[in-house]
Structures are given as structure tokens and as C-alpha cells.
Amino acid sequence: MFVILCYDVGVKRNAKVKKLTRKYLRPVQKSVCEGYITEKNLNRLCALLKDAIDPAEDAVAVYRFASNTDFEKDAIGLARQNEDFIL
Amino acid sequence: MFVILCYDVGVKRNAKVKKLTRKYLRPVQKSVCEGYITEKNLNRLCALLKDAIDPAEDAVAVYRFASNTDFEKDAIGLARQNEDFIL
């Protein structure tokens, strides 16, 4: 499936969440990743994120699609690609 | 149409972009908004954002769908709603 994952987490947990999400998905903005992922890997990633965040403070939203043809995407300003990011 | 809009802009332009996006869409995270919007209003919002951002520094991604039934959404941690935000 194709996934867009957005996170909004406290500064202390940001590096950990960034590392976890970028292990499975490609970054498109500082706190937004997207990409194809298997259900098994998504479940794994969600479990890891659940452990890494503070549920009282942090938010992670996962939008799931059958494929990346289910939507249209426009960019204003920078359209960041994988190569702009150093993990 | 239904839209998810994510932005990643410099500190100086953040308040302006926040205000513009929240005029048309509901915030779901600090830099993520979503909601139904007409094509006319989306074009207006995109034009305003284009003027507000620094295209060499900032990124705005707009994902467009026919409706919010085109995807499934899961939340880990906080599932922020409109009322959590003061515009």
C-alpha cells in the first residue's frame, strides 16, 4: 500500500521518530514521509512509533491508500526529494 | 474535493502560512491541515501561499482527493481535532 505519514512530536523525541519513519518511508518534508510499504512493515513501524512517542503530547497521522494513483499531488515551493535529506 | 496540505516553511513565514491555511482548512497537526475545499478556493489558497513563502527555502505539498473516503487514516498518539487549535 501507499502511505503518507505526518508527525508532530516533542523536540526530545523528534530524532528517534525521524530515524524510524525514514527507515521505512522517504522524507518529503521535515515531518512528512511517504512511500510504498507492506502491511507487515507498516504494522511494525506503527508499533515502534507507539513506543517512541509520548501519546499525551505527540501526534502521528497515517493516511493509507491502495496506490499513489489514488490522489494528485502538487508542490508549491520546494518539492523535496529523497536526496535532499541526509539520514 | 478533499485536500491534505502539509507545509514546511521558515520560522519568519510560519505564522502567515498557518493563518492562510487555517482560513480554508482545519488543522490536524502543527503543519498539516485537511478538509473539503472548492477548486476555486484551493486555487486562491495556493496563489496566496505562493506569495507568502520563499520558494527557495519553503515547501508546501497539496494532496488532492475526490473525497475523504479515498483513504484510511490512523492516528498514533494524539488525534488532534479542530478544537485543539486556536487560530
mmCIF file of C-alpha atoms in Angstrom:
data_model
loop_
_atom_site.group_PDB
_atom_site.id
_atom_site.type_symbol
_atom_site.label_atom_id
_atom_site.label_comp_id
_atom_site.label_asym_id
_atom_site.label_seq_id
_atom_site.Cartn_x
_atom_site.Cartn_y
_atom_site.Cartn_z
ATOM 1 C CA MET A 1 0.000 0.000 0.000
ATOM 2 C CA PHE A 2 0.995 3.644 -0.309
ATOM 3 C CA VAL A 3 1.276 5.707 2.854
ATOM 4 C CA ILE A 4 1.621 9.373 3.781
ATOM 5 C CA LEU A 5 2.836 9.716 7.359
ATOM 6 C CA CYS A 6 2.895 13.083 9.185
ATOM 7 C CA TYR A 7 4.254 13.539 12.676
ATOM 8 C CA ASP A 8 4.240 16.293 15.214
ATOM 9 C CA VAL A 9 6.319 15.270 18.215
ATOM 10 C CA GLY A 10 8.249 16.922 21.028
ATOM 11 C CA VAL A 11 11.832 18.025 20.366
ATOM 12 C CA LYS A 12 13.253 15.288 22.602
ATOM 13 C CA ARG A 13 11.585 12.540 20.587
ATOM 14 C CA ASN A 14 11.996 14.066 17.137
ATOM 15 C CA ALA A 15 15.312 12.421 16.179
ATOM 16 C CA LYS A 16 14.077 8.971 17.141
ATOM 17 C CA VAL A 17 10.793 9.358 15.229
ATOM 18 C CA LYS A 18 12.636 10.794 12.224
ATOM 19 C CA LYS A 19 15.003 7.835 12.162
ATOM 20 C CA LEU A 20 12.189 5.285 12.490
ATOM 21 C CA THR A 21 9.999 6.783 9.770
ATOM 22 C CA ARG A 22 12.911 7.184 7.361
ATOM 23 C CA LYS A 23 13.856 3.572 7.768
ATOM 24 C CA TYR A 24 10.626 2.604 6.029
ATOM 25 C CA LEU A 25 9.485 5.674 4.051
ATOM 26 C CA ARG A 26 11.085 8.505 2.123
ATOM 27 C CA PRO A 27 11.002 12.007 3.594
ATOM 28 C CA VAL A 28 9.157 14.687 1.635
ATOM 29 C CA GLN A 29 9.200 17.383 4.319
ATOM 30 C CA LYS A 30 10.770 17.704 7.757
ATOM 31 C CA SER A 31 7.915 15.810 9.389
ATOM 32 C CA VAL A 32 6.217 14.169 6.425
ATOM 33 C CA CYS A 33 7.206 10.898 4.778
ATOM 34 C CA GLU A 34 5.589 8.853 2.072
ATOM 35 C CA GLY A 35 6.074 5.659 0.127
ATOM 36 C CA TYR A 36 5.005 2.130 -0.578
ATOM 37 C CA ILE A 37 5.150 -0.183 2.400
ATOM 38 C CA THR A 38 3.904 -3.671 3.157
ATOM 39 C CA GLU A 39 1.192 -4.101 5.762
ATOM 40 C CA LYS A 40 3.644 -6.060 7.900
ATOM 41 C CA ASN A 41 6.238 -3.272 7.809
ATOM 42 C CA LEU A 42 3.607 -0.618 8.446
ATOM 43 C CA ASN A 43 2.395 -2.518 11.492
ATOM 44 C CA ARG A 44 5.999 -2.804 12.661
ATOM 45 C CA LEU A 45 6.626 0.910 12.096
ATOM 46 C CA CYS A 46 3.424 1.881 13.913
ATOM 47 C CA ALA A 47 4.347 -0.328 16.871
ATOM 48 C CA LEU A 48 7.809 1.260 17.035
ATOM 49 C CA LEU A 49 6.324 4.759 16.802
ATOM 50 C CA LYS A 50 3.817 3.947 19.524
ATOM 51 C CA ASP A 51 6.736 3.081 21.815
ATOM 52 C CA ALA A 52 8.785 6.108 20.780
ATOM 53 C CA ILE A 53 6.222 8.876 21.212
ATOM 54 C CA ASP A 54 4.524 10.404 24.209
ATOM 55 C CA PRO A 55 0.835 9.763 23.461
ATOM 56 C CA ALA A 56 -0.192 12.694 25.646
ATOM 57 C CA GLU A 57 1.968 15.143 23.682
ATOM 58 C CA ASP A 58 2.704 13.778 20.239
ATOM 59 C CA ALA A 59 0.642 13.083 17.145
ATOM 60 C CA VAL A 60 1.288 10.798 14.208
ATOM 61 C CA ALA A 61 -1.192 10.578 11.336
ATOM 62 C CA VAL A 62 -1.027 7.734 8.822
ATOM 63 C CA TYR A 63 -3.003 8.059 5.582
ATOM 64 C CA ARG A 64 -3.269 4.749 3.705
ATOM 65 C CA PHE A 65 -4.029 4.267 0.001
ATOM 66 C CA ALA A 66 -4.137 1.370 -2.388
ATOM 67 C CA SER A 67 -1.597 3.181 -4.586
ATOM 68 C CA ASN A 68 -0.127 6.611 -5.241
ATOM 69 C CA THR A 69 -2.529 6.996 -8.170
ATOM 70 C CA ASP A 70 -5.392 7.483 -5.706
ATOM 71 C CA PHE A 71 -4.561 11.177 -5.377
ATOM 72 C CA GLU A 72 -2.961 14.080 -7.159
ATOM 73 C CA LYS A 73 -0.069 15.913 -5.601
ATOM 74 C CA ASP A 74 1.020 19.474 -6.185
ATOM 75 C CA ALA A 75 4.032 21.242 -4.757
ATOM 76 C CA ILE A 76 4.399 24.940 -4.018
ATOM 77 C CA GLY A 77 7.978 25.995 -3.457
ATOM 78 C CA LEU A 78 10.442 23.196 -2.896
ATOM 79 C CA ALA A 79 9.422 19.730 -3.953
ATOM 80 C CA ARG A 80 11.795 17.862 -1.750
ATOM 81 C CA GLN A 81 13.125 14.567 -2.864
ATOM 82 C CA ASN A 82 14.915 11.859 -1.028
ATOM 83 C CA GLU A 83 18.352 13.139 -1.997
ATOM 84 C CA ASP A 84 17.793 16.416 -0.147
ATOM 85 C CA PHE A 85 17.825 14.585 3.131
ATOM 86 C CA ILE A 86 20.703 13.093 4.980
ATOM 87 C CA LEU A 87 19.509 10.402 7.334
ATOM 88 C CA MET B 1 -12.554 17.939 -3.341
ATOM 89 C CA PHE B 2 -10.758 16.765 -0.205
ATOM 90 C CA VAL B 3 -7.263 18.057 0.458
ATOM 91 C CA ILE B 4 -4.380 17.263 2.800
ATOM 92 C CA LEU B 5 -1.926 20.156 2.909
ATOM 93 C CA CYS B 6 1.488 19.886 4.605
ATOM 94 C CA TYR B 7 3.900 22.766 4.902
ATOM 95 C CA ASP B 8 7.482 23.154 5.969
ATOM 96 C CA VAL B 9 8.393 26.839 5.985
ATOM 97 C CA GLY B 10 10.917 29.119 7.641
ATOM 98 C CA VAL B 11 10.131 30.489 11.110
ATOM 99 C CA LYS B 12 9.590 34.007 9.766
ATOM 100 C CA ARG B 13 6.866 32.887 7.387
ATOM 101 C CA ASN B 14 5.238 30.281 9.599
ATOM 102 C CA ALA B 15 2.564 32.487 11.201
ATOM 103 C CA LYS B 16 1.418 33.828 7.838
ATOM 104 C CA VAL B 17 1.218 30.371 6.255
ATOM 105 C CA LYS B 18 -0.544 28.992 9.319
ATOM 106 C CA LYS B 19 -3.152 31.744 9.149
ATOM 107 C CA LEU B 20 -3.737 31.304 5.421
ATOM 108 C CA THR B 21 -4.112 27.521 5.531
ATOM 109 C CA ARG B 22 -6.422 27.636 8.546
ATOM 110 C CA LYS B 23 -8.683 30.086 6.796
ATOM 111 C CA TYR B 24 -9.626 27.349 4.340
ATOM 112 C CA LEU B 25 -8.773 24.036 6.022
ATOM 113 C CA ARG B 26 -8.815 22.544 9.506
ATOM 114 C CA PRO B 27 -5.533 21.914 11.260
ATOM 115 C CA VAL B 28 -4.726 18.327 12.193
ATOM 116 C CA GLN B 29 -1.111 18.869 13.204
ATOM 117 C CA LYS B 30 1.128 21.914 13.606
ATOM 118 C CA SER B 31 1.915 21.988 9.898
ATOM 119 C CA VAL B 32 -0.770 19.750 8.441
ATOM 120 C CA CYS B 33 -4.301 20.765 7.503
ATOM 121 C CA GLU B 34 -7.088 18.919 5.789
ATOM 122 C CA GLY B 35 -10.631 19.375 4.630
ATOM 123 C CA TYR B 36 -13.076 19.791 1.806
ATOM 124 C CA ILE B 37 -12.430 22.809 -0.380
ATOM 125 C CA THR B 38 -13.739 24.029 -3.720
ATOM 126 C CA GLU B 39 -11.361 24.164 -6.663
ATOM 127 C CA LYS B 40 -11.750 27.941 -6.722
ATOM 128 C CA ASN B 41 -10.792 28.298 -3.064
ATOM 129 C CA LEU B 42 -7.904 25.871 -3.431
ATOM 130 C CA ASN B 43 -6.566 27.895 -6.357
ATOM 131 C CA ARG B 44 -6.936 31.047 -4.249
ATOM 132 C CA LEU B 45 -5.172 29.444 -1.278
ATOM 133 C CA CYS B 46 -2.335 28.145 -3.471
ATOM 134 C CA ALA B 47 -1.858 31.592 -5.024
ATOM 135 C CA LEU B 48 -1.730 33.198 -1.563
ATOM 136 C CA LEU B 49 0.727 30.563 -0.341
ATOM 137 C CA LYS B 50 2.905 31.079 -3.404
ATOM 138 C CA ASP B 51 3.169 34.753 -2.476
ATOM 139 C CA ALA B 52 3.743 34.053 1.214
ATOM 140 C CA ILE B 53 6.538 31.507 1.007
ATOM 141 C CA ASP B 54 10.154 31.668 -0.055
ATOM 142 C CA PRO B 55 10.258 29.147 -2.917
ATOM 143 C CA ALA B 56 13.984 28.587 -2.377
ATOM 144 C CA GLU B 57 13.510 27.637 1.273
ATOM 145 C CA ASP B 58 9.945 26.509 1.879
ATOM 146 C CA ALA B 59 7.868 23.541 0.799
ATOM 147 C CA VAL B 60 4.114 23.075 0.608
ATOM 148 C CA ALA B 61 2.623 19.771 -0.533
ATOM 149 C CA VAL B 62 -1.029 19.517 -1.529
ATOM 150 C CA TYR B 63 -2.591 16.065 -1.870
ATOM 151 C CA ARG B 64 -5.959 16.143 -3.653
ATOM 152 C CA PHE B 65 -8.715 13.514 -3.490
ATOM 153 C CA ALA B 66 -12.236 13.189 -4.746
ATOM 154 C CA SER B 67 -13.398 12.607 -1.157
ATOM 155 C CA ASN B 68 -12.134 11.604 2.264
ATOM 156 C CA THR B 69 -13.294 8.054 1.588
ATOM 157 C CA ASP B 70 -10.394 7.593 -0.846
ATOM 158 C CA PHE B 71 -8.064 6.723 2.003
ATOM 159 C CA GLU B 72 -7.960 5.317 5.502
ATOM 160 C CA LYS B 73 -6.497 7.339 8.324
ATOM 161 C CA ASP B 74 -4.988 6.098 11.545
ATOM 162 C CA ALA B 75 -3.708 8.128 14.449
ATOM 163 C CA ILE B 76 -0.942 7.200 16.865
ATOM 164 C CA GLY B 77 -0.892 9.349 19.976
ATOM 165 C CA LEU B 78 -2.959 12.493 19.817
ATOM 166 C CA ALA B 79 -5.640 12.702 17.157
ATOM 167 C CA ARG B 80 -5.900 16.431 17.065
ATOM 168 C CA GLN B 81 -9.173 17.991 16.229
ATOM 169 C CA ASN B 82 -10.127 21.478 15.271
ATOM 170 C CA GLU B 83 -10.956 22.487 18.820
ATOM 171 C CA ASP B 84 -7.407 21.902 19.996
ATOM 172 C CA PHE B 85 -6.248 24.794 17.916
ATOM 173 C CA ILE B 86 -6.720 28.462 18.457
ATOM 174 C CA LEU B 87 -6.465 30.362 15.198
#
